Tab-separated table of C-alpha atoms in Angstrom:
chain	number	residue	atom	x	y	z
H	8	MET	CA	34.920	-5.686	37.321
H	9	ARG	CA	35.180	-4.044	33.922
H	10	ASP	CA	34.203	-0.392	33.825
H	11	LEU	CA	31.061	0.005	31.685
H	12	SER	CA	30.376	3.521	32.871
H	13	GLY	CA	32.806	5.485	30.744
H	14	GLY	CA	34.668	6.457	33.895
H	15	ALA	CA	31.573	7.572	35.799
H	16	PRO	CA	30.544	4.582	37.932
H	17	ALA	CA	28.323	6.832	40.029
H	18	LEU	CA	25.962	6.893	37.044
H	19	LEU	CA	25.625	3.100	37.161
H	20	SER	CA	23.141	1.039	39.101
H	21	ILE	CA	23.755	-2.620	39.875
H	22	ASN	CA	20.831	-4.968	39.484
H	23	GLY	CA	20.695	-7.292	42.446
H	24	ALA	CA	20.279	-10.338	40.192
H	25	THR	CA	23.620	-9.716	38.487
H	26	VAL	CA	25.611	-10.387	41.635
H	27	ARG	CA	23.184	-12.497	43.640
H	28	LYS	CA	25.591	-15.421	43.789
H	29	GLN	CA	28.468	-13.332	45.108
H	30	ALA	CA	26.890	-11.846	48.235
H	31	ASP	CA	23.715	-11.013	50.117
H	32	LEU	CA	22.243	-7.530	49.800
H	33	LEU	CA	24.448	-6.046	52.528
H	34	GLY	CA	27.543	-7.448	50.802
H	35	ILE	CA	26.350	-6.081	47.447
H	36	ILE	CA	25.734	-2.632	48.942
H	37	ASP	CA	29.213	-2.668	50.459
H	38	ALA	CA	30.806	-3.688	47.135
H	39	CYS	CA	28.898	-0.979	45.237
H	40	ALA	CA	30.121	1.627	47.697
H	41	ARG	CA	33.726	0.425	47.379
H	42	HIS	CA	33.565	0.616	43.571
H	43	GLY	CA	31.897	4.030	43.508
H	44	ILE	CA	28.716	2.677	41.931
H	45	GLY	CA	25.891	5.113	42.514
H	46	ALA	CA	22.742	3.045	42.763
H	47	ILE	CA	21.201	-0.359	43.245
H	48	SER	CA	18.064	-2.194	42.179
H	49	PRO	CA	17.361	-5.017	44.629
H	50	TRP	CA	15.022	-7.996	44.371
H	51	ARG	CA	12.259	-8.843	46.830
H	52	ASP	CA	14.020	-11.933	48.191
H	53	GLN	CA	17.260	-10.017	48.715
H	54	VAL	CA	15.510	-7.344	50.768
H	55	ALA	CA	13.496	-9.924	52.701
H	56	ALA	CA	16.626	-11.922	53.555
H	57	VAL	CA	18.203	-9.045	55.462
H	58	GLY	CA	15.048	-7.153	56.451
H	59	ARG	CA	13.740	-3.940	54.913
H	60	GLU	CA	14.870	-1.547	57.610
H	61	ARG	CA	18.357	-2.964	57.703
H	62	ALA	CA	18.546	-2.813	53.895
H	63	GLN	CA	17.349	0.791	53.864
H	64	ARG	CA	19.848	1.828	56.520
H	65	ALA	CA	22.738	0.139	54.695
H	66	ILE	CA	21.750	1.788	51.385
H	67	LYS	CA	21.549	5.184	53.075
H	68	ASP	CA	24.804	4.753	54.993
H	69	ALA	CA	26.596	3.737	51.801
H	70	GLY	CA	25.307	6.860	50.027
H	71	LEU	CA	23.590	4.747	47.374
H	72	LYS	CA	20.406	5.578	45.532
H	73	LEU	CA	17.728	3.120	44.570
H	74	SER	CA	17.071	2.874	40.839
H	75	GLY	CA	14.154	0.441	41.077
H	76	TYR	CA	12.715	-2.633	42.744
H	77	CYS	CA	12.501	-6.073	41.089
H	78	ARG	CA	10.070	-7.299	40.009
H	79	GLY	CA	6.315	-7.333	39.653
H	80	GLY	CA	4.179	-8.627	36.833
H	81	LEU	CA	3.760	-12.220	35.594
H	82	PHE	CA	0.131	-11.341	34.973
H	83	PRO	CA	-1.268	-14.312	33.027
H	84	ALA	CA	-3.155	-16.641	35.341
H	85	ASP	CA	-6.215	-18.819	35.147
H	86	ALA	CA	-9.292	-17.845	37.172
H	87	ALA	CA	-8.149	-19.860	40.193
H	88	HIS	CA	-4.811	-18.023	40.389
H	89	ARG	CA	-5.892	-14.517	39.494
H	90	SER	CA	-6.442	-13.153	42.985
H	91	ASP	CA	-3.078	-14.526	44.159
H	92	MET	CA	-1.471	-12.796	41.206
H	93	ARG	CA	-3.223	-9.527	42.038
H	94	ASP	CA	-2.267	-9.684	45.737
H	95	ASP	CA	1.316	-10.590	44.938
H	96	ASN	CA	1.638	-7.596	42.639
H	97	ARG	CA	0.073	-5.204	45.121
H	98	ARG	CA	2.604	-6.377	47.698
H	99	TYR	CA	5.343	-5.576	45.205
H	100	VAL	CA	4.018	-2.024	44.887
H	101	ASP	CA	3.754	-1.674	48.668
H	102	GLU	CA	7.280	-2.970	49.195
H	103	ALA	CA	8.775	-0.752	46.491
H	104	ALA	CA	7.010	2.311	47.905
H	105	ALA	CA	8.060	1.474	51.487
H	106	LEU	CA	11.656	1.061	50.372
H	107	GLY	CA	11.546	4.389	48.550
H	108	ALA	CA	12.294	2.910	45.123
H	109	PRO	CA	11.600	5.267	42.206
H	110	CYS	CA	9.835	2.545	40.197
H	111	LEU	CA	8.807	-1.092	40.154
H	112	ILE	CA	10.255	-3.156	37.305
H	113	VAL	CA	7.468	-5.176	35.694
H	114	VAL	CA	7.989	-8.312	33.594
H	115	ALA	CA	4.837	-9.277	31.718
H	116	GLY	CA	4.835	-13.039	32.153
H	117	GLY	CA	4.357	-15.733	29.540
H	118	LEU	CA	1.621	-18.338	29.117
H	119	PRO	CA	-0.448	-18.781	32.325
H	120	GLN	CA	1.104	-22.144	33.262
H	121	TYR	CA	4.556	-20.518	33.347
H	122	ALA	CA	3.610	-17.097	34.738
H	123	ARG	CA	1.540	-18.549	37.569
H	124	PRO	CA	2.381	-22.246	37.973
H	125	GLY	CA	-0.640	-24.399	38.536
H	126	SER	CA	-2.714	-22.415	36.056
H	127	ALA	CA	-4.389	-24.460	33.329
H	128	PRO	CA	-2.040	-24.803	30.337
H	129	SER	CA	-2.745	-22.662	27.309
H	130	LYS	CA	-1.085	-21.877	24.000
H	131	ASP	CA	-3.220	-18.797	23.368
H	132	ILE	CA	-0.656	-16.062	22.917
H	133	VAL	CA	-3.273	-13.459	21.995
H	134	GLY	CA	-5.288	-14.285	25.111
H	135	THR	CA	-2.094	-14.212	27.171
H	136	ARG	CA	-1.365	-10.714	25.951
H	137	ALA	CA	-4.905	-9.634	26.820
H	138	MET	CA	-4.349	-10.950	30.374
H	139	ILE	CA	-1.117	-8.979	30.558
H	140	GLU	CA	-2.777	-5.751	29.567
H	141	ASP	CA	-5.739	-6.308	31.897
H	142	GLY	CA	-3.467	-7.163	34.826
H	143	LEU	CA	-1.204	-4.232	34.142
H	144	ALA	CA	-4.137	-1.814	33.923
H	145	GLU	CA	-5.383	-3.019	37.287
H	146	LEU	CA	-1.948	-2.798	38.903
H	147	LEU	CA	-1.417	0.637	37.429
H	148	ALA	CA	-4.538	1.920	39.189
H	149	TYR	CA	-3.155	0.603	42.480
H	150	ALA	CA	0.348	1.968	41.813
H	151	ARG	CA	-1.044	5.428	41.093
H	152	THR	CA	-2.458	5.598	44.612
H	153	ALA	CA	1.063	4.830	45.899
H	154	LYS	CA	2.539	7.314	43.378
H	155	LEU	CA	4.860	4.550	42.218
H	156	PRO	CA	5.708	4.422	38.486
H	157	LEU	CA	5.777	1.008	36.807
H	158	ALA	CA	8.559	0.170	34.339
H	159	LEU	CA	7.427	-2.436	31.825
H	160	GLU	CA	10.428	-4.355	30.483
H	161	PRO	CA	10.157	-6.068	27.099
H	162	LEU	CA	12.081	-9.355	27.061
H	163	HIS	CA	13.753	-11.034	24.101
H	164	PRO	CA	11.280	-13.068	21.997
H	165	MET	CA	13.053	-16.276	23.008
H	166	TYR	CA	11.317	-15.777	26.381
H	167	CYS	CA	7.886	-15.130	24.867
H	168	ALA	CA	6.220	-18.384	25.946
H	169	ASP	CA	7.652	-18.790	29.422
H	170	ARG	CA	8.701	-15.405	30.811
H	171	ALA	CA	7.236	-12.432	28.983
H	172	ALA	CA	4.943	-12.006	25.996
H	173	VAL	CA	5.884	-8.327	25.754
H	174	ASN	CA	8.826	-8.596	23.389
H	175	THR	CA	9.527	-5.334	21.636
H	176	LEU	CA	9.961	-1.783	22.805
H	177	ALA	CA	7.257	-0.662	20.367
H	178	GLN	CA	4.839	-3.164	21.888
H	179	ALA	CA	5.618	-1.935	25.420
H	180	LEU	CA	5.249	1.696	24.356
H	181	ASP	CA	1.933	0.973	22.640
H	182	ILE	CA	0.661	-0.626	25.850
H	183	ALA	CA	1.887	2.357	27.860
H	184	GLN	CA	0.195	4.719	25.448
H	185	ARG	CA	-3.119	2.879	25.824
H	186	LEU	CA	-3.018	2.560	29.626
H	187	ASP	CA	-1.290	5.835	30.460
H	188	PRO	CA	-1.806	8.251	27.570
H	189	GLN	CA	0.932	10.829	27.319
H	190	ARG	CA	-0.046	14.174	28.718
H	191	THR	CA	1.921	17.143	27.474
H	192	GLY	CA	3.825	18.792	30.268
H	193	ALA	CA	3.230	15.960	32.744
H	194	PRO	CA	6.207	15.443	35.051
H	195	GLY	CA	6.651	11.792	34.165
H	196	SER	CA	4.830	8.639	33.231
H	197	ALA	CA	2.924	6.427	35.615
H	198	LEU	CA	3.697	3.611	33.202
H	199	GLY	CA	7.103	3.687	31.572
H	200	VAL	CA	9.539	1.162	30.178
H	201	ALA	CA	12.835	-0.476	31.071
H	202	VAL	CA	15.122	-0.837	28.056
H	203	ASP	CA	17.590	-3.702	28.362
H	204	VAL	CA	20.233	-4.168	25.676
H	205	TYR	CA	20.297	-7.917	26.311
H	206	HIS	CA	16.633	-8.146	25.398
H	207	THR	CA	16.352	-5.503	22.667
H	208	TRP	CA	19.632	-5.433	20.697
H	209	TRP	CA	18.193	-7.501	17.838
H	210	ASP	CA	15.142	-5.256	17.267
H	211	PRO	CA	15.244	-3.569	13.842
H	212	ASP	CA	13.101	-0.743	15.272
H	213	LEU	CA	15.148	-0.289	18.452
H	214	TYR	CA	16.619	3.131	17.751
H	215	ASP	CA	13.270	4.524	16.644
H	216	GLY	CA	11.746	3.015	19.778
H	217	ILE	CA	14.321	4.591	22.073
H	218	ALA	CA	13.752	7.974	20.438
H	219	ARG	CA	9.997	7.555	20.845
H	220	ALA	CA	10.373	6.447	24.466
H	221	GLY	CA	12.463	9.536	25.116
H	222	ARG	CA	9.934	11.847	23.503
H	223	GLU	CA	7.144	10.214	25.498
H	224	LYS	CA	9.187	10.384	28.730
H	225	ARG	CA	8.833	6.661	29.289
H	226	ILE	CA	12.390	5.547	29.999
H	227	LEU	CA	12.552	4.626	33.690
H	228	ALA	CA	15.497	2.219	33.465
H	229	TYR	CA	18.218	1.404	30.967
H	230	HIS	CA	19.945	-1.930	31.440
H	231	VAL	CA	23.389	-2.763	30.107
H	232	ARG	CA	25.190	-6.053	30.613
H	233	PRO	CA	28.824	-6.904	31.118
H	234	CYS	CA	29.865	-8.868	28.061
H	235	ARG	CA	31.366	-12.284	28.671
H	236	SER	CA	33.685	-11.913	25.701
H	237	THR	CA	37.054	-10.252	26.274
H	238	ARG	CA	36.818	-8.725	22.815
H	239	CYS	CA	34.083	-6.179	23.341
T	216	MET	CA	3.010	-38.940	10.303
T	217	ARG	CA	0.313	-36.737	11.810
T	218	ASP	CA	-1.971	-35.047	9.306
T	219	LEU	CA	-1.446	-31.273	9.450
T	220	SER	CA	-3.331	-30.616	6.238
T	221	GLY	CA	-6.912	-30.758	7.443
T	222	GLY	CA	-7.440	-33.838	5.316
T	223	ALA	CA	-5.954	-32.358	2.159
T	224	PRO	CA	-2.308	-33.512	2.093
T	225	ALA	CA	-2.067	-32.552	-1.579
T	226	LEU	CA	-2.000	-28.931	-0.384
T	227	LEU	CA	1.094	-29.603	1.707
T	228	SER	CA	4.714	-29.341	0.668
T	229	ILE	CA	7.482	-31.111	2.559
T	230	ASN	CA	10.669	-29.153	3.165
T	231	GLY	CA	13.632	-31.388	2.439
T	232	ALA	CA	15.319	-30.402	5.702
T	233	THR	CA	12.444	-31.786	7.775
T	234	VAL	CA	13.122	-35.368	6.704
T	235	ARG	CA	16.745	-35.201	5.672
T	236	LYS	CA	17.770	-37.807	8.231
T	237	GLN	CA	15.152	-40.314	7.105
T	238	ALA	CA	16.039	-40.654	3.429
T	239	ASP	CA	17.763	-39.176	0.412
T	240	LEU	CA	15.771	-37.057	-2.016
T	241	LEU	CA	14.509	-40.046	-4.004
T	242	GLY	CA	13.296	-41.691	-0.802
T	243	ILE	CA	11.617	-38.454	0.301
T	244	ILE	CA	9.874	-38.099	-3.073
T	245	ASP	CA	8.653	-41.676	-2.825
T	246	ALA	CA	7.333	-41.138	0.725
T	247	CYS	CA	5.545	-37.914	-0.290
T	248	ALA	CA	3.845	-39.747	-3.137
T	249	ARG	CA	2.760	-42.582	-0.847
T	250	HIS	CA	1.262	-40.131	1.652
T	251	GLY	CA	-0.482	-38.043	-0.996
T	252	ILE	CA	1.606	-34.943	-0.246
T	253	GLY	CA	1.458	-32.573	-3.181
T	254	ALA	CA	4.788	-30.770	-3.281
T	255	ILE	CA	8.367	-30.666	-2.133
T	256	SER	CA	11.012	-28.024	-1.440
T	257	PRO	CA	14.458	-29.619	-1.717
T	258	TRP	CA	17.862	-28.347	-0.611
T	259	ARG	CA	20.881	-27.918	-2.851
T	260	ASP	CA	22.836	-30.781	-1.295
T	261	GLN	CA	19.878	-33.145	-1.599
T	262	VAL	CA	19.524	-32.425	-5.313
T	263	ALA	CA	23.265	-32.638	-5.864
T	264	ALA	CA	23.485	-36.004	-4.085
T	265	VAL	CA	21.175	-37.717	-6.587
T	266	GLY	CA	21.760	-35.460	-9.596
T	267	ARG	CA	19.443	-32.794	-10.954
T	268	GLU	CA	18.028	-34.724	-13.882
T	269	ARG	CA	17.300	-37.769	-11.770
T	270	ALA	CA	15.657	-35.595	-9.121
T	271	GLN	CA	13.533	-33.832	-11.721
T	272	ARG	CA	12.422	-37.121	-13.282
T	273	ALA	CA	11.518	-38.605	-9.910
T	274	ILE	CA	9.515	-35.512	-8.954
T	275	LYS	CA	7.676	-35.590	-12.271
T	276	ASP	CA	7.028	-39.345	-12.160
T	277	ALA	CA	5.644	-39.016	-8.609
T	278	GLY	CA	3.282	-36.261	-9.731
T	279	LEU	CA	4.781	-33.813	-7.219
T	280	LYS	CA	5.123	-30.078	-7.634
T	281	LEU	CA	8.040	-28.013	-6.468
T	282	SER	CA	7.161	-25.308	-3.931
T	283	GLY	CA	10.636	-23.765	-3.719
T	284	TYR	CA	14.358	-24.380	-3.568
T	285	CYS	CA	16.474	-23.976	-0.400
T	286	ARG	CA	18.253	-21.768	0.198
T	287	GLY	CA	20.144	-18.684	-0.912
T	288	GLY	CA	21.167	-15.633	1.029
T	289	LEU	CA	23.671	-15.406	3.916
T	290	PHE	CA	24.665	-12.043	2.474
T	291	PRO	CA	26.948	-10.476	5.122
T	292	ALA	CA	30.589	-10.961	4.190
T	293	ASP	CA	33.773	-8.997	4.488
T	294	ALA	CA	35.402	-7.639	1.323
T	295	ALA	CA	37.483	-10.796	0.853
T	296	HIS	CA	34.422	-13.057	0.856
T	297	ARG	CA	31.970	-10.893	-1.052
T	298	SER	CA	32.530	-12.259	-4.536
T	299	ASP	CA	32.259	-15.851	-3.270
T	300	MET	CA	28.970	-14.909	-1.634
T	301	ARG	CA	27.709	-13.335	-4.852
T	302	ASP	CA	28.749	-16.324	-6.997
T	303	ASP	CA	27.235	-18.783	-4.539
T	304	ASN	CA	23.912	-16.970	-4.611
T	305	ARG	CA	23.842	-16.720	-8.402
T	306	ARG	CA	24.389	-20.475	-8.551
T	307	TYR	CA	21.386	-20.886	-6.260
T	308	VAL	CA	19.266	-18.865	-8.681
T	309	ASP	CA	20.567	-20.862	-11.649
T	310	GLU	CA	19.899	-24.174	-9.906
T	311	ALA	CA	16.399	-23.184	-8.794
T	312	ALA	CA	15.533	-21.996	-12.307
T	313	ALA	CA	16.966	-25.130	-13.936
T	314	LEU	CA	14.979	-27.319	-11.553
T	315	GLY	CA	11.808	-25.378	-12.323
T	316	ALA	CA	11.255	-24.212	-8.740
T	317	PRO	CA	8.709	-21.396	-8.368
T	318	CYS	CA	10.950	-19.448	-5.956
T	319	LEU	CA	14.253	-19.457	-4.113
T	320	ILE	CA	13.991	-19.325	-0.334
T	321	VAL	CA	16.393	-16.681	0.990
T	322	VAL	CA	17.723	-16.520	4.557
T	323	ALA	CA	19.402	-13.203	5.274
T	324	GLY	CA	22.445	-14.327	7.239
T	325	GLY	CA	23.763	-13.011	10.513
T	326	LEU	CA	27.024	-11.248	11.359
T	327	PRO	CA	29.665	-11.695	8.608
T	328	GLN	CA	31.766	-14.210	10.554
T	329	TYR	CA	28.756	-16.531	10.803
T	330	ALA	CA	27.165	-15.875	7.407
T	331	ARG	CA	30.422	-16.335	5.529
T	332	PRO	CA	32.961	-18.059	7.786
T	333	GLY	CA	36.414	-16.579	7.560
T	334	SER	CA	35.032	-13.045	7.333
T	335	ALA	CA	36.445	-10.586	9.851
T	336	PRO	CA	34.344	-10.656	13.046
T	337	SER	CA	31.951	-7.805	13.621
T	338	LYS	CA	29.225	-6.874	16.079
T	339	ASP	CA	27.766	-4.166	13.870
T	340	ILE	CA	24.156	-5.246	13.491
T	341	VAL	CA	23.206	-2.098	11.585
T	342	GLY	CA	26.063	-2.631	9.146
T	343	THR	CA	25.108	-6.293	8.850
T	344	ARG	CA	21.588	-5.320	7.866
T	345	ALA	CA	22.947	-2.890	5.268
T	346	MET	CA	24.995	-5.760	3.789
T	347	ILE	CA	21.856	-7.906	3.686
T	348	GLU	CA	19.893	-5.282	1.802
T	349	ASP	CA	22.751	-4.558	-0.618
T	350	GLY	CA	23.320	-8.249	-1.296
T	351	LEU	CA	19.637	-8.907	-1.731
T	352	ALA	CA	19.245	-5.971	-4.148
T	353	GLU	CA	22.082	-7.325	-6.255
T	354	LEU	CA	20.717	-10.880	-6.234
T	355	LEU	CA	17.257	-9.620	-7.079
T	356	ALA	CA	18.583	-7.982	-10.256
T	357	TYR	CA	20.105	-11.323	-11.249
T	358	ALA	CA	16.982	-13.294	-10.297
T	359	ARG	CA	14.806	-11.012	-12.403
T	360	THR	CA	16.743	-12.014	-15.513
T	361	ALA	CA	15.961	-15.655	-14.640
T	362	LYS	CA	12.344	-14.708	-13.816
T	363	LEU	CA	12.788	-16.412	-10.458
T	364	PRO	CA	11.040	-14.843	-7.444
T	365	LEU	CA	12.972	-14.657	-4.179
T	366	ALA	CA	11.220	-15.501	-0.882
T	367	LEU	CA	12.859	-13.703	2.039
T	368	GLU	CA	12.254	-15.622	5.264
T	369	PRO	CA	12.428	-13.773	8.586
T	370	LEU	CA	13.905	-15.968	11.319
T	371	HIS	CA	13.196	-15.820	15.049
T	372	PRO	CA	15.274	-13.142	16.812
T	373	MET	CA	17.171	-15.838	18.704
T	374	TYR	CA	18.958	-16.429	15.367
T	375	CYS	CA	19.694	-12.737	14.778
T	376	ALA	CA	23.458	-12.865	15.357
T	377	ASP	CA	24.329	-16.134	13.680
T	378	ARG	CA	21.718	-17.016	11.065
T	379	ALA	CA	19.524	-14.111	10.010
T	380	ALA	CA	19.277	-10.465	10.986
T	381	VAL	CA	15.867	-10.198	9.296
T	382	ASN	CA	13.653	-11.085	12.231
T	383	THR	CA	10.128	-9.820	11.752
T	384	LEU	CA	7.638	-10.062	8.940
T	385	ALA	CA	7.273	-6.262	8.960
T	386	GLN	CA	11.041	-5.904	8.497
T	387	ALA	CA	11.011	-8.348	5.573
T	388	LEU	CA	8.031	-6.597	3.988
T	389	ASP	CA	9.675	-3.184	4.383
T	390	ILE	CA	12.773	-4.503	2.619
T	391	ALA	CA	10.609	-5.981	-0.134
T	392	GLN	CA	8.776	-2.693	-0.505
T	393	ARG	CA	12.070	-0.806	-0.894
T	394	LEU	CA	13.699	-3.241	-3.338
T	395	ASP	CA	10.605	-4.333	-5.255
T	396	PRO	CA	7.935	-1.642	-4.883
T	397	GLN	CA	4.445	-3.004	-5.244
T	398	ARG	CA	2.947	-2.375	-8.631
T	399	THR	CA	-0.817	-2.417	-8.813
T	400	GLY	CA	-2.034	-5.191	-11.022
T	401	ALA	CA	1.370	-6.890	-11.276
T	402	PRO	CA	1.019	-10.670	-11.445
T	403	GLY	CA	3.303	-11.301	-8.457
T	404	SER	CA	6.298	-10.030	-6.589
T	405	ALA	CA	9.886	-10.527	-7.673
T	406	LEU	CA	10.725	-10.303	-3.979
T	407	GLY	CA	8.256	-11.908	-1.594
T	408	VAL	CA	8.393	-13.516	1.817
T	409	ALA	CA	8.244	-16.937	3.407
T	410	VAL	CA	6.191	-16.950	6.612
T	411	ASP	CA	7.200	-19.687	9.052
T	412	VAL	CA	5.161	-20.200	12.210
T	413	TYR	CA	8.233	-21.470	14.063
T	414	HIS	CA	9.982	-18.167	13.463
T	415	THR	CA	7.087	-15.709	13.682
T	416	TRP	CA	4.569	-16.995	16.263
T	417	TRP	CA	5.812	-14.639	18.982
T	418	ASP	CA	5.495	-11.462	16.875
T	419	PRO	CA	2.860	-9.090	18.308
T	420	ASP	CA	2.378	-7.672	14.788
T	421	LEU	CA	2.144	-11.058	13.056
T	422	TYR	CA	-1.501	-10.975	12.020
T	423	ASP	CA	-1.225	-7.422	10.698
T	424	GLY	CA	1.901	-8.506	8.843
T	425	ILE	CA	0.215	-11.504	7.236
T	426	ALA	CA	-2.688	-9.305	6.144
T	427	ARG	CA	-0.255	-6.769	4.694
T	428	ALA	CA	1.760	-9.498	2.964
T	429	GLY	CA	-1.443	-10.799	1.425
T	430	ARG	CA	-2.479	-7.347	0.215
T	431	GLU	CA	0.964	-6.788	-1.264
T	432	LYS	CA	0.966	-10.265	-2.881
T	433	ARG	CA	4.224	-11.184	-1.150
T	434	ILE	CA	3.477	-14.590	0.350
T	435	LEU	CA	5.492	-17.128	-1.620
T	436	ALA	CA	5.693	-19.795	1.087
T	437	TYR	CA	3.961	-20.559	4.363
T	438	HIS	CA	5.783	-22.926	6.689
T	439	VAL	CA	4.114	-24.953	9.420
T	440	ARG	CA	5.850	-27.409	11.712
T	441	PRO	CA	4.781	-30.681	13.199
T	442	CYS	CA	4.516	-30.104	16.920
T	443	ARG	CA	6.517	-32.405	19.155
T	444	SER	CA	3.851	-32.307	21.829
T	445	THR	CA	1.038	-34.834	21.667
T	446	ARG	CA	-1.336	-32.205	23.033
T	447	CYS	CA	-1.587	-29.828	20.144
C-alpha cells in the first residue's frame, strides 16, 4: 500500500468500501492496525456481516477510531417509497449512533427511480433536488435528537442522474447553510460536508469552497484516493 | 428524424458532428434543406473535404444560414507546442471569417498532453486553466481584428481532464467578463458562450447562469440533443 499520509498513517482513515473485496470488517480492522492506520469508516453491510458488538470490540481492541459510518441518504422517492426511505435513513442514524461513529456520511441520491428503485421514473432534476433537501431536513431533525452530525458528500456531476444530484461543494454548503444556519461560537455543525478529491477535483470553485467550509466549520470528512497511476 | 423544433425547423441549426457518419457536407446541406432546417454549423474537416467555395455555394443555394464554425480552442500546450496551437487557432478564425460564420465555437481543452498531444504530461488543473485563459485572450485579440465573435462552450466535468477544463456556465461567463467586459449598449459580445444541454443539464446554477448570460448578451449558440430514449 502506498503511503498517502505523508508519513503519518495514524491520521488516515480507511473507508470500508475501498478494501471491501480484500477482507471482511474484522480483516480490514486487523490490516489497519498492522499498517498503523488510525481510523476506519465502515459500511452498514460490513458491520452487519460480523455483528455490531463484535465490530465495536475489534475496533476498540485494535486502538482504531471511527471516522464515520456509510451511508445514509438517497432521498428522492415517489410517494409509495417515501416512508421506506425515511425509515431506512433513521436506521442509519440509529446504527451510526450505536456504533459511536462521529458522523453519518450522506449521499443525496439521483432521480427517484435510481435512488429508490421501483419509484416512478422522472427526469425532473429540479424536483429531485427539492426531494433531497426535504428528505435531508427531515433526517437532520431526527439526527439532532441522536446528536449525530450528518456529512453531506457532493458527488462528481457524472453521477448526477443516478447517484447524487448534489454535485458541487458550494451546492452542499448552500444546503447546509439553509438547513443548519451557522451559529457563531457553536461547537460544530449538525449538517456538514464530506469533501472527496475524486468527486471535486474538477470544480473551478473548489479552493474557495474548502476555505468557506473551513470558516463555516462544516468539514466532517476529507476523502483522498490512492491513484492507480504509478506516476503520481 | 424527430422534430425538436416545436414545429419550426427553420429555427434549428444542425451541428455537422451530429450527422457526420451519414453524409459529407454536401449531403448534410441537402438533407437540411429537405427537412426545412434553417442553419448549419460545419466542422473544419467537413468544409475542407468538399472545398470552401463549393460548401459556401451549396449552403447559399439551399437557402441555409451558418450558425457557427467548429471548433477552435484546445489551448493548453507545453512551450514546444504553443506556437502550433496559436497558428492552428488563427487559421480557425480565418476559416470561419472566410466562410461567413457568425461565430467560432471554442472548446477550452484539457490537460496539455490531451489538448495538444506530444506536450509534456501535467496534472496541474489550475495551471491548465491559466493556459486556457491566456490562450483565449490572445485569440480574442486576433478574432477582434476579423470581427469574429468567439463562443466558449463549457463541457461536462467528466471531460475536464481530457477535453475541456471550462466546465460550468458561470466559469465561462466569468472568463468572458474578465477578457471582454460587458459594455452597456454594445451590439454584442466579442466573447460569448455556447450553452449545450448535454454538458450543462446537471449544473445546479444553470438557470441563473442562462439568465445572466442573457443579460450580458453572451449567448451565441444553444445546443440541444436528440434524446436516444423514446420516452422523452
